[in-house]
XYZ file of C-alpha atoms in Angstrom:
675
model
C 39.586 34.743 97.459
C 37.001 37.079 95.814
C 39.160 37.366 92.720
C 39.702 33.645 92.371
C 35.855 33.018 92.981
C 35.111 35.453 90.348
C 37.526 33.915 87.806
C 35.970 30.506 88.528
C 32.250 31.728 88.396
C 32.536 34.273 85.543
C 35.338 32.792 83.180
C 36.191 29.285 83.698
C 32.838 27.559 84.249
C 31.142 29.411 81.228
C 34.082 28.497 78.968
C 33.880 24.866 80.286
C 30.181 24.806 79.606
C 30.661 26.010 76.111
C 33.436 23.398 75.431
C 31.395 20.464 76.706
C 28.045 21.496 75.006
C 29.021 23.132 71.796
C 32.478 21.516 70.874
C 31.445 18.083 72.247
C 28.296 17.857 70.191
C 30.530 19.034 67.120
C 33.029 16.173 67.795
C 30.117 13.678 67.832
C 28.824 15.142 64.590
C 32.285 14.744 63.170
C 32.673 11.141 64.222
C 29.349 10.282 62.698
C 30.431 12.048 59.504
C 33.585 10.232 59.226
C 31.983 6.879 59.932
C 29.317 7.485 57.346
C 32.030 8.745 54.821
C 34.137 5.700 55.366
C 31.177 3.360 54.878
C 29.957 5.233 51.763
C 33.287 5.216 50.060
C 33.952 1.664 50.761
C 30.660 0.801 49.437
C 31.278 3.003 46.433
C 34.690 1.288 45.576
C 33.007 -2.077 45.654
C 30.083 -0.712 43.496
C 32.624 0.706 40.901
C 34.411 -2.528 40.748
C 31.285 -4.535 39.685
C 31.523 -6.111 36.325
C 29.155 -4.658 33.737
C 28.372 -8.133 32.562
C 26.545 -9.240 35.756
C 22.780 -9.808 35.722
C 20.661 -6.683 35.616
C 19.011 -7.726 38.872
C 22.209 -7.776 40.736
C 23.274 -4.208 39.321
C 19.966 -2.696 40.338
C 20.226 -4.176 43.825
C 23.722 -2.738 44.135
C 22.545 0.575 42.994
C 19.892 0.746 45.606
C 22.270 -0.096 48.356
C 24.737 2.577 47.204
C 21.801 5.101 47.012
C 21.002 4.396 50.606
C 24.466 4.804 51.718
C 24.824 7.980 49.712
C 21.774 9.539 51.452
C 23.073 8.693 54.871
C 26.493 10.207 53.960
C 24.972 13.407 52.804
C 22.756 13.712 55.813
C 25.653 13.312 58.216
C 27.704 15.874 56.146
C 25.054 18.362 56.244
C 24.411 17.971 59.907
C 28.307 18.400 60.670
C 28.642 21.467 58.490
C 25.649 22.919 60.176
C 27.065 22.246 63.746
C 30.398 23.796 62.847
C 28.526 26.992 61.569
C 26.733 26.985 64.971
C 29.877 26.870 66.972
C 31.620 29.559 64.809
C 28.629 31.833 65.516
C 28.216 31.112 69.210
C 31.758 31.480 70.139
C 31.453 35.161 69.184
C 29.495 35.924 72.273
C 29.797 32.789 74.458
C 33.573 33.129 74.757
C 33.814 36.863 74.717
C 31.148 37.813 77.286
C 32.671 35.768 80.125
C 35.926 37.423 79.600
C 34.350 40.840 79.686
C 32.485 39.808 82.904
C 35.676 38.706 84.433
C 37.559 41.969 83.517
C 34.724 44.119 84.975
C 34.871 42.198 88.226
C 38.680 42.938 88.484
C 38.261 46.459 87.614
C 35.693 47.150 90.258
C 37.469 45.121 92.976
C 39.801 47.952 94.002
C 38.855 51.473 94.559
C 42.288 52.387 93.187
C 41.268 51.299 89.769
C 38.309 53.802 89.438
C 40.447 55.765 87.062
C 41.193 52.686 84.882
C 37.507 51.941 84.962
C 36.439 55.176 83.702
C 39.097 55.016 80.934
C 38.002 51.473 79.997
C 34.148 52.363 80.060
C 33.858 53.506 76.302
C 35.365 50.177 75.186
C 33.240 48.258 77.525
C 29.982 49.697 76.337
C 30.945 49.383 72.675
C 31.747 45.668 73.450
C 28.471 45.136 75.027
C 26.545 46.666 72.171
C 28.526 44.406 69.832
C 27.772 41.271 71.697
C 23.963 42.193 71.801
C 23.946 42.692 68.124
C 25.807 39.461 67.402
C 23.365 37.447 69.749
C 20.304 39.114 67.865
C 21.667 38.169 64.552
C 22.274 34.620 65.480
C 18.767 34.222 66.690
C 17.374 35.584 63.433
C 19.472 33.440 61.079
C 19.228 30.096 63.067
C 15.754 29.410 61.816
C 16.831 30.145 58.175
C 19.843 27.814 58.475
C 17.684 24.934 59.980
C 15.082 25.264 57.062
C 18.173 25.360 54.651
C 19.586 22.182 56.247
C 16.187 20.339 55.954
C 15.965 21.180 52.247
C 19.607 20.175 51.694
C 18.734 16.718 53.156
C 16.337 15.900 50.309
C 18.140 13.682 47.672
C 16.647 15.735 44.812
C 18.212 19.017 45.930
C 21.558 17.232 46.957
C 22.501 16.097 43.416
C 21.187 19.190 41.726
C 24.020 21.515 40.575
C 23.611 25.232 39.947
C 24.041 26.152 36.197
C 26.336 29.051 36.922
C 28.750 26.984 38.857
C 31.668 24.871 37.145
C 31.235 20.991 37.104
C 33.341 19.491 39.948
C 33.421 16.299 41.611
C 35.311 12.939 42.123
C 36.324 10.976 39.130
C 38.411 7.824 38.635
C 40.916 8.014 35.834
C 42.346 4.997 34.032
C 46.219 5.089 33.993
C 48.426 2.422 32.359
C 51.486 1.550 34.111
C 54.194 -1.025 33.413
C 52.535 -3.769 35.562
C 48.991 -3.116 34.393
C 46.039 -0.739 34.409
C 44.995 1.163 37.693
C 42.376 3.512 38.507
C 43.352 6.638 40.255
C 40.927 8.955 42.142
C 40.950 12.587 41.288
C 38.944 15.651 42.334
C 38.146 17.294 38.951
C 36.795 20.753 38.058
C 35.791 21.613 34.399
C 35.450 25.049 33.111
C 33.294 25.408 30.250
C 34.674 28.640 28.860
C 38.093 27.449 28.180
C 37.318 23.807 28.009
C 39.784 23.180 30.733
C 39.765 20.283 33.143
C 41.713 20.604 36.418
C 42.566 17.283 38.079
C 43.893 17.056 41.651
C 44.948 13.750 43.043
C 43.172 12.663 46.028
C 45.526 9.679 47.114
C 49.099 10.893 47.309
C 51.878 8.356 47.305
C 54.378 8.364 50.129
C 57.392 8.298 47.713
C 56.408 10.869 45.174
C 54.177 13.866 45.443
C 52.082 14.599 42.528
C 50.701 17.956 41.874
C 47.541 19.000 39.890
C 47.254 18.613 36.064
C 45.342 20.594 33.604
C 43.967 19.179 30.339
C 42.355 20.874 27.348
C 39.405 18.980 25.965
C 38.656 18.233 22.345
C 35.623 15.984 22.522
C 33.753 13.757 24.959
C 32.055 10.470 24.148
C 30.123 8.042 26.425
C 31.771 4.675 26.631
C 30.047 1.601 25.433
C 28.755 -0.735 28.331
C 30.106 -3.878 26.411
C 33.569 -2.241 25.608
C 34.805 -2.125 29.217
C 34.402 -3.920 32.359
C 33.648 -0.877 34.422
C 30.546 0.987 34.618
C 29.572 4.657 34.321
C 32.634 5.429 31.969
C 33.395 7.972 29.346
C 36.163 8.809 27.040
C 37.780 12.328 26.708
C 40.061 13.556 23.986
C 42.611 16.092 24.983
C 45.350 18.036 23.322
C 48.039 16.972 25.821
C 47.769 13.139 25.113
C 47.568 11.013 22.169
C 45.105 8.538 23.228
C 41.753 9.093 24.798
C 41.520 9.365 28.606
C 38.907 7.100 30.324
C 37.003 8.393 33.301
C 34.610 6.555 35.648
C 31.847 8.622 37.284
C 30.372 7.844 40.625
C 26.946 6.668 39.193
C 24.751 6.936 36.088
C 23.354 10.368 36.994
C 26.930 11.857 37.718
C 28.093 10.605 34.327
C 25.136 12.391 32.545
C 25.985 15.692 34.450
C 29.739 15.326 33.232
C 28.705 14.465 29.728
C 26.143 17.521 29.676
C 28.835 19.729 30.936
C 31.436 18.676 28.475
C 28.918 18.543 25.457
C 29.438 14.727 25.423
C 27.957 12.581 22.594
C 26.495 9.096 22.354
C 28.626 6.309 20.785
C 27.793 4.998 17.264
C 26.540 1.380 17.371
C 27.277 -0.979 14.606
C 24.901 -4.060 14.808
C 26.647 -7.400 14.921
C 24.130 -9.035 12.706
C 25.558 -7.325 9.698
C 28.210 -10.021 9.747
C 27.311 -12.749 7.216
C 27.617 -15.568 9.661
C 24.871 -14.100 11.819
C 22.469 -13.168 9.071
C 21.159 -16.623 8.317
C 18.067 -18.227 9.910
C 19.572 -20.070 12.845
C 18.480 -21.121 16.213
C 19.512 -17.676 17.815
C 17.243 -15.942 15.241
C 14.464 -18.181 15.841
C 14.796 -17.649 19.729
C 14.817 -13.888 19.191
C 11.692 -13.739 17.111
C 9.947 -16.175 19.550
C 10.773 -13.930 22.513
C 9.633 -10.855 20.642
C 6.301 -12.362 19.558
C 5.541 -13.774 23.058
C 6.286 -10.356 24.665
C 4.048 -8.528 22.199
C 1.240 -10.833 22.605
C 1.572 -10.603 26.264
C 1.880 -6.793 26.742
C 1.392 -4.999 23.461
C -1.280 -6.650 21.416
C -3.772 -3.847 22.056
C -1.522 -1.008 21.786
C -2.473 1.539 19.020
C -0.190 1.472 16.003
C 1.792 -1.602 17.175
C 4.406 -2.504 14.451
C 3.597 0.804 12.737
C 5.478 3.106 15.236
C 9.116 3.011 15.307
C 11.496 2.776 18.260
C 14.697 4.472 18.962
C 17.574 3.535 16.845
C 19.921 3.668 19.707
C 17.846 1.341 21.758
C 17.167 -1.052 18.793
C 20.701 -1.363 18.152
C 21.484 -1.836 21.937
C 18.985 -4.706 22.146
C 20.404 -6.421 19.074
C 23.848 -6.145 20.302
C 22.819 -7.662 23.704
C 20.955 -10.487 22.073
C 23.332 -11.456 19.262
C 26.632 -11.061 21.353
C 28.780 -13.969 20.341
C 30.141 -14.237 24.044
C 26.472 -14.739 25.511
C 23.925 -15.022 22.756
C 20.231 -14.913 23.506
C 20.711 -14.032 27.256
C 18.405 -11.094 27.300
C 15.395 -10.625 29.566
C 12.744 -8.597 27.769
C 10.694 -8.317 30.898
C 13.350 -6.481 32.739
C 11.847 -2.993 32.052
C 14.692 -1.488 29.898
C 12.598 -2.398 26.618
C 9.418 -0.970 25.405
C 7.179 -2.407 22.731
C 8.359 0.038 19.971
C 11.942 -1.105 20.506
C 11.151 -4.836 20.443
C 9.027 -4.526 17.302
C 11.500 -2.348 15.400
C 14.372 -4.876 16.408
C 12.385 -7.853 15.123
C 11.579 -6.050 11.871
C 15.298 -4.937 11.588
C 16.396 -8.710 11.991
C 13.872 -9.901 9.389
C 15.070 -7.196 6.898
C 18.910 -7.957 7.454
C 18.706 -11.504 6.500
C 21.037 -12.418 3.616
C 18.084 -13.744 1.755
C 14.404 -12.542 2.403
C 12.099 -14.952 4.100
C 10.149 -15.541 0.974
C 13.330 -16.050 -1.040
C 14.645 -14.566 -4.261
C 13.718 -17.656 -6.376
C 9.957 -17.343 -5.644
C 9.684 -13.566 -5.861
C 8.908 -13.454 -9.483
C 6.250 -16.142 -9.381
C 4.710 -14.501 -6.279
C 4.442 -11.274 -8.236
C 2.768 -12.819 -11.237
C 0.192 -14.535 -8.688
C -0.541 -11.246 -7.157
C -1.254 -9.584 -10.497
C -3.782 -12.347 -11.556
C -7.363 -11.000 -11.999
C -9.145 -14.125 -10.309
C -9.109 -14.179 -6.554
C -9.339 -17.859 -6.433
C -6.311 -18.095 -8.597
C -4.447 -15.710 -6.574
C -5.127 -17.750 -3.432
C -4.346 -21.240 -5.013
C -0.984 -19.862 -6.741
C 0.252 -18.252 -3.404
C -0.851 -21.425 -1.324
C 1.232 -23.558 -3.713
C 4.271 -21.393 -3.660
C 4.347 -21.067 0.056
C 4.721 -24.712 0.436
C 7.734 -24.531 -2.042
C 9.794 -22.441 0.555
C 12.620 -23.966 2.483
C 11.580 -25.684 5.737
C 13.211 -23.161 7.923
C 11.873 -20.256 6.082
C 8.309 -21.804 6.141
C 8.564 -22.390 9.808
C 9.523 -18.904 10.510
C 6.877 -17.556 8.224
C 4.208 -19.788 10.029
C 5.180 -18.474 13.394
C 5.199 -14.941 12.248
C 1.823 -14.991 10.493
C 0.198 -16.752 13.315
C 1.324 -13.766 15.541
C 0.210 -11.121 13.041
C -3.267 -12.954 12.741
C -3.491 -12.636 16.552
C -2.623 -8.883 16.412
C -5.033 -8.217 13.575
C -7.862 -9.937 15.710
C -7.525 -6.848 18.035
C -7.777 -4.219 15.160
C -10.576 -2.320 16.939
C -8.065 -1.417 19.620
C -4.702 -1.154 17.748
C -6.071 -0.147 14.406
C -3.938 -2.584 12.616
C -5.897 -4.466 10.006
C -4.446 -7.105 7.712
C -4.058 -4.554 5.023
C -2.138 -2.033 7.225
C -0.108 -5.016 8.546
C 0.758 -5.862 4.986
C 1.882 -2.545 4.166
C 4.569 -2.886 6.912
C 5.668 -6.451 6.371
C 5.465 -6.684 2.590
C 8.974 -5.093 2.060
C 10.257 -6.761 5.169
C 9.444 -10.452 4.077
C 9.827 -9.871 0.282
C 12.186 -7.923 -1.888
C 13.705 -8.447 -5.409
C 17.398 -9.451 -5.994
C 18.132 -6.093 -7.587
C 16.517 -2.698 -6.724
C 15.206 -1.412 -10.017
C 12.265 0.820 -10.780
C 10.184 -2.176 -11.671
C 10.897 -3.597 -8.296
C 9.822 -0.399 -6.565
C 6.504 -0.513 -8.628
C 5.991 -4.069 -7.453
C 5.839 -3.069 -3.778
C 1.928 -2.890 -3.735
C 1.933 -6.416 -4.941
C 4.072 -7.542 -2.297
C 1.578 -6.095 0.163
C -1.147 -8.047 -1.640
C 0.759 -11.465 -1.129
C 1.307 -10.632 2.592
C -2.335 -9.626 3.102
C -3.505 -12.927 1.419
C -1.201 -14.931 3.682
C -2.517 -13.102 6.718
C -6.262 -13.524 5.803
C -5.846 -17.057 4.677
C -3.450 -18.258 7.092
C -5.506 -21.303 8.321
C -6.159 -22.527 4.854
C -2.546 -22.010 3.669
C -0.753 -23.586 6.603
C -3.369 -26.343 7.714
C -4.031 -27.765 4.248
C -1.529 -28.978 1.521
C -2.154 -27.403 -1.925
C -4.250 -29.569 -4.246
C -1.538 -29.953 -7.068
C 2.003 -30.597 -6.148
C 3.086 -27.993 -8.822
C 1.896 -24.446 -9.044
C -1.085 -23.897 -11.430
C -0.116 -22.139 -14.792
C 0.089 -18.416 -14.025
C -1.773 -16.242 -16.607
C 0.251 -13.672 -18.608
C 0.269 -10.149 -17.334
C -2.461 -7.792 -18.581
C -1.176 -5.830 -21.638
C -4.116 -3.195 -21.803
C -4.723 -0.859 -18.756
C -7.071 -1.751 -16.209
C -10.320 0.425 -16.656
C -12.853 -0.374 -14.210
C -11.778 -3.250 -11.830
C -8.997 -2.090 -9.408
C -6.411 -4.655 -8.226
C -7.727 -5.603 -4.766
C -8.224 -8.782 -2.781
C -11.234 -7.666 -0.842
C -14.314 -9.778 -1.821
C -17.126 -7.276 -2.193
C -20.612 -8.507 -2.921
C -21.897 -7.629 -6.435
C -23.679 -4.391 -6.775
C -27.331 -4.716 -7.308
C -29.116 -2.316 -9.670
C -33.048 -1.915 -9.867
C -34.579 -3.446 -12.956
C -35.155 -1.248 -15.792
C -38.564 -0.061 -16.621
C -39.844 1.562 -19.716
C -41.577 4.205 -17.536
C -38.267 5.719 -16.865
C -37.958 6.913 -20.436
C -41.410 8.518 -20.507
C -42.204 12.234 -19.555
C -43.669 12.688 -16.060
C -47.062 13.329 -17.265
C -47.245 10.028 -19.216
C -45.808 8.087 -16.171
C -48.840 9.423 -14.072
C -51.258 7.960 -16.751
C -49.864 4.366 -16.477
C -52.133 1.792 -14.885
C -50.359 -1.368 -13.799
C -52.450 -4.423 -14.586
C -51.346 -7.969 -13.742
C -47.734 -6.937 -13.273
C -47.470 -5.246 -16.532
C -47.813 -1.656 -17.629
C -49.500 -0.574 -20.732
C -47.417 2.028 -22.556
C -48.888 5.102 -24.083
C -47.436 7.830 -26.176
C -49.246 11.103 -26.121
C -48.654 14.308 -27.542
C -46.597 16.677 -25.371
C -43.093 17.249 -24.209
C -41.049 14.389 -25.514
C -37.495 14.158 -26.250
C -36.599 15.760 -29.599
C -34.064 12.778 -30.322
C -35.001 9.197 -30.172
C -33.584 6.835 -27.587
C -31.135 4.401 -29.284
C -31.784 0.748 -29.078
C -29.395 -1.600 -27.684
C -27.829 -4.114 -30.139
C -28.745 -7.606 -28.802
C -28.896 -11.208 -30.014
C -32.353 -11.996 -28.225
C -35.228 -13.085 -30.527
C -37.751 -11.619 -28.025
C -36.575 -7.903 -28.087
C -37.593 -5.475 -30.946
C -35.513 -5.530 -34.186
C -32.325 -3.909 -34.355
C -32.311 -0.374 -35.383
C -28.997 1.517 -36.191
C -28.219 4.669 -34.469
C -29.559 7.619 -36.371
C -27.195 10.294 -37.646
C -27.186 13.250 -35.619
C -28.445 15.727 -38.293
C -31.405 13.539 -39.443
C -34.582 14.370 -37.947
C -37.884 12.554 -37.696
C -40.353 13.813 -40.418
C -42.912 16.258 -39.107
C -46.607 16.106 -39.991
C -48.679 19.083 -40.543
C -51.922 17.703 -39.499
C -53.580 14.472 -38.097
C -54.804 13.692 -41.595
C -51.492 13.666 -43.140
C -50.135 11.672 -40.255
C -52.879 9.116 -40.638
C -52.346 8.867 -44.437
C -48.665 8.235 -44.021
C -49.236 5.812 -41.194
C -51.868 3.986 -43.279
C -49.625 3.499 -46.285
C -46.802 2.288 -44.248
C -48.980 -0.362 -42.545
C -50.327 -1.455 -45.789
C -46.858 -1.791 -47.076
C -46.067 -4.106 -44.246
C -49.182 -6.324 -44.665
C -50.836 -5.122 -41.600
C -54.654 -5.206 -41.533
C -55.023 -2.833 -38.676
C -54.753 0.261 -41.012
C -58.493 0.016 -41.825
C -59.657 0.273 -38.233
C -57.515 3.295 -37.939
C -59.681 5.167 -40.478
C -62.832 4.045 -39.216
C -62.291 5.855 -35.872
C -64.191 9.005 -34.973
C -62.511 12.270 -35.449
C -60.866 14.065 -32.708
C -62.477 17.182 -31.112
C -61.779 20.348 -32.731
C -59.625 21.825 -30.056
C -57.315 18.747 -30.488
C -56.832 19.276 -34.209
C -56.106 23.052 -33.760
C -53.481 22.266 -31.094
C -51.693 19.859 -33.514
C -51.559 22.290 -36.337
C -50.732 25.409 -34.454
C -47.640 27.091 -35.726
C -46.749 24.046 -37.628
C -44.408 22.576 -34.883
C -45.243 19.083 -34.052
C -42.655 17.317 -31.759
C -41.278 14.316 -33.370
C -42.538 11.006 -32.192
C -39.971 8.846 -30.509
C -39.912 5.081 -30.743
C -40.704 3.487 -27.488
C -37.727 2.432 -25.275
C -36.733 -1.246 -25.405
C -35.350 -2.859 -22.221
C -32.031 -4.600 -22.604
C -32.151 -8.392 -22.717
C -32.478 -10.230 -19.370
C -29.887 -12.814 -18.329
C -30.994 -16.393 -18.556
C -31.571 -16.759 -14.858
C -34.179 -13.769 -14.681
C -37.463 -13.448 -16.264
C -38.232 -10.290 -18.052
C -40.941 -8.485 -16.082
C -42.369 -6.494 -18.983
C -42.817 -7.066 -22.673
C -42.851 -3.911 -24.668
C -43.317 -5.279 -28.312
C -46.368 -6.775 -29.798
C -46.249 -10.201 -31.217
C -46.211 -8.767 -34.717
C -43.077 -7.077 -34.108
C -41.268 -10.140 -33.034
C -41.602 -12.008 -36.357
C -38.102 -11.316 -37.524
C -35.436 -8.733 -37.687
C -35.331 -5.918 -40.236
C -32.995 -6.590 -43.358
C -31.851 -3.153 -43.825
C -31.984 0.285 -42.570
C -35.095 1.448 -44.476
C -37.000 -1.650 -43.274
C -36.254 -0.882 -39.641
C -37.216 2.604 -40.113
C -40.555 1.497 -41.562
C -40.944 -0.953 -38.729
C -40.248 2.004 -36.142
C -43.110 4.283 -37.535
C -45.401 1.352 -37.732
C -45.116 0.784 -33.982
C -45.438 4.489 -33.442
C -48.761 4.658 -35.425
C -50.111 1.847 -33.491
C -49.410 3.511 -30.200
C -51.123 6.834 -31.404
C -54.078 4.865 -32.726
C -54.663 3.377 -29.335
C -54.352 6.679 -27.517
C -56.819 8.323 -30.066
C -59.469 5.490 -29.508
C -59.253 5.900 -25.768
C -59.727 9.573 -26.001
C -62.755 9.312 -28.287
C -64.314 6.651 -26.026
C -63.807 9.285 -23.191
C -65.576 12.011 -25.258
C -68.567 9.837 -26.018
C -69.072 9.097 -22.374
C -68.938 12.797 -21.606
C -71.629 13.574 -24.231
C -73.852 10.823 -23.227
C -73.600 12.007 -19.710
C -74.473 15.553 -20.540
C-alpha cells in the first residue's frame, strides 16, 4: 500500500500535472497558430489573385486587411514557438525529478536494499545537482526569452532579414501546362555566392511526387504592372530554361527583398505617346493638360522652382503609360498620393514636347522669330499678337489654357521664384522649335524665350482682344550691323535721366568757387592759374544759338604763348580791330595791374595757354537752355574758315580776360581808398 501510494503521489500526479498545464497550453497555442495560419494563407491567396487593373483604393484596402492578418499570424507563431521552447526546457526537470523521488522511496522502503542505496547514492547526488543547475538556467533565461518574444512581435522586426542569411521564403511560380497556366507554391532559398535558387514544392500532388529543383540565375527584372494580371511579380532568367521564369512574391516589400538579393533591375519603359496616332492634340491630351494644370494650381503653385525641377523619369513614364493607356485612357486620379508635383509638371512638359508639331506650329516659327528680333517693343507685341490669332483653333485653345495657368503661377513668384522670364526659358523650347535642328535654330532659342515671355506678360491683351489688322504688319528686315548699346530685351525700363550740363564743370576748382549765381545764370570768368593745357573741343551742332563751329585742333599744335601782358593786350587789340569790335579801346584805357601780378605772368616765361570757354550742347526742343555762354556778338554768324574760327576764339578769350582785369583793378582801388 505504501509503495502504491508513493507511486501515485510522487510519480503519477506530478506527471499528470505537467501534462495538463504545460502540454495542454501548448496544444491551445498550436490550435491558435493553425487557425491564424489558415486564415492568413486563405486571405493571402485571395490577395494574390486580385487583378492589378482594379482601382487603387480597392488595392490599398486589400493591402491593409492582409497586413492585419499577417501581424496576427506572426504573433500566434511566435507565441507557439515560445511555448514549445518552454515545455522542452521544463520537462528536463519536471519529468525527471518525480521519477527520482519515486525511486528514492522504493529504495528506502526495505532495509534489505541498504546496500543498493549506497551503491546508487553517487548517481543520485549527481542527478540532483544536474536538476538544480537546469532549474537555475531556466529561470535565468526565461526573462531574456520573454523580451525576445516581445521584440519579435513588432512588425518592423518580423520582416527584417539579417544580411548574412540567405534569402528564403515562399514564392508562387508560373507554370504552363497543356490546359493553361497555373501558379505553384514553392519554398525558395537563394544563395548569393553561386547565384543558385533552390525550389522546394509545398503542394505535393497525390499521383506524382516532385522533388526539389535548383536553378542558376543570369538576371532578374521587375515585371511591369500593366504586363500581367498578378501583382508583385518579377522575371528571372536562368541557364536551365530558355524562357524567363515568372515568380510572384507575397507583398511589395517581399518583392523588394528578393530583387535586392538577386541584383534585380527596373524595367525599361517605352512611352505610348511616341506612336503617331497619340501625338496629336486630341481630347485625351486636353484632358491630361487640364488635370495637370488644376492639380498644380491646387497644391503646387507656391512650391519653389515649380516647372524648373525635374521629376523621376521612371515615374513620369509610368504616369504617361497609365493616362494614355488605349484600354482605359484618362482614368488616372492625380490625387491618389502616388504622384508628386515634379512628376506631374515633367509629364506635362514631356507631352507638349512630344507632339508631332509644336504648339506654335512650324509655319509661324519664322515669322515669330522675325517679330522677336524687332527693335521696337510695340512692333514686337503687335506682330506676336497678330501671329497668335493665326494659329489653328485647337492650338490656340491649348495655348490659351496653358498661358492662363502660367500667369497664375508667375503671380506667386515671390514664393516660387518663377518670374515670366524664368518661365519663358523653360517653355520656350517646349512650345516652339524649328523644323530642322541647325546651328541657326540653336541660336534662335533666346528669341523663342522672348516670344513666350511676351505671351505671358501680355496674356490679357493678346487673348481678350483681336488684333487691329487682319494681316500681320510688315516685319522689318533683320539688323545687319551688330548691336552696340541697346541689348535685345522686352523689359520696359524708364529712360535714364542725366543732370543738365553746366559750364562750371569744365572750370578749375578755384574758379568754380568764384562763381556767383545771379538770376539763375552764372557769370563765367577765366583767371590765370591751373587750366587745362589742351582746349576742350566744341560739339558740332546745327543750332544758331550756340557758338560758331570750331574744328578739333591737331594734337601737335599749341596755343601761342605771350611773354607779357602788354604783348597779350596788343595781340588781342589787333584781333579785335580786325573783327570790327569797338571794345578794344576800352581795353587799353584800363589801369595797369599791380606789380606783383605782372611779375607773376612773366616769371620763367611759362604762361599756361588760354582755353576757350566750354560750350554746352544744344538742348532738345522741349527743354529751355538754363545758361547762355556766348555774348550776342558771337551769334552773328558762323565762321567761314578755320582761320576765322581761331580769330573768333581768341576774341572771346580776350573779352573774358579784360573783364577779369577790370574787376581786379576795381578791387585794388577800393583797398587803396580804404587804406
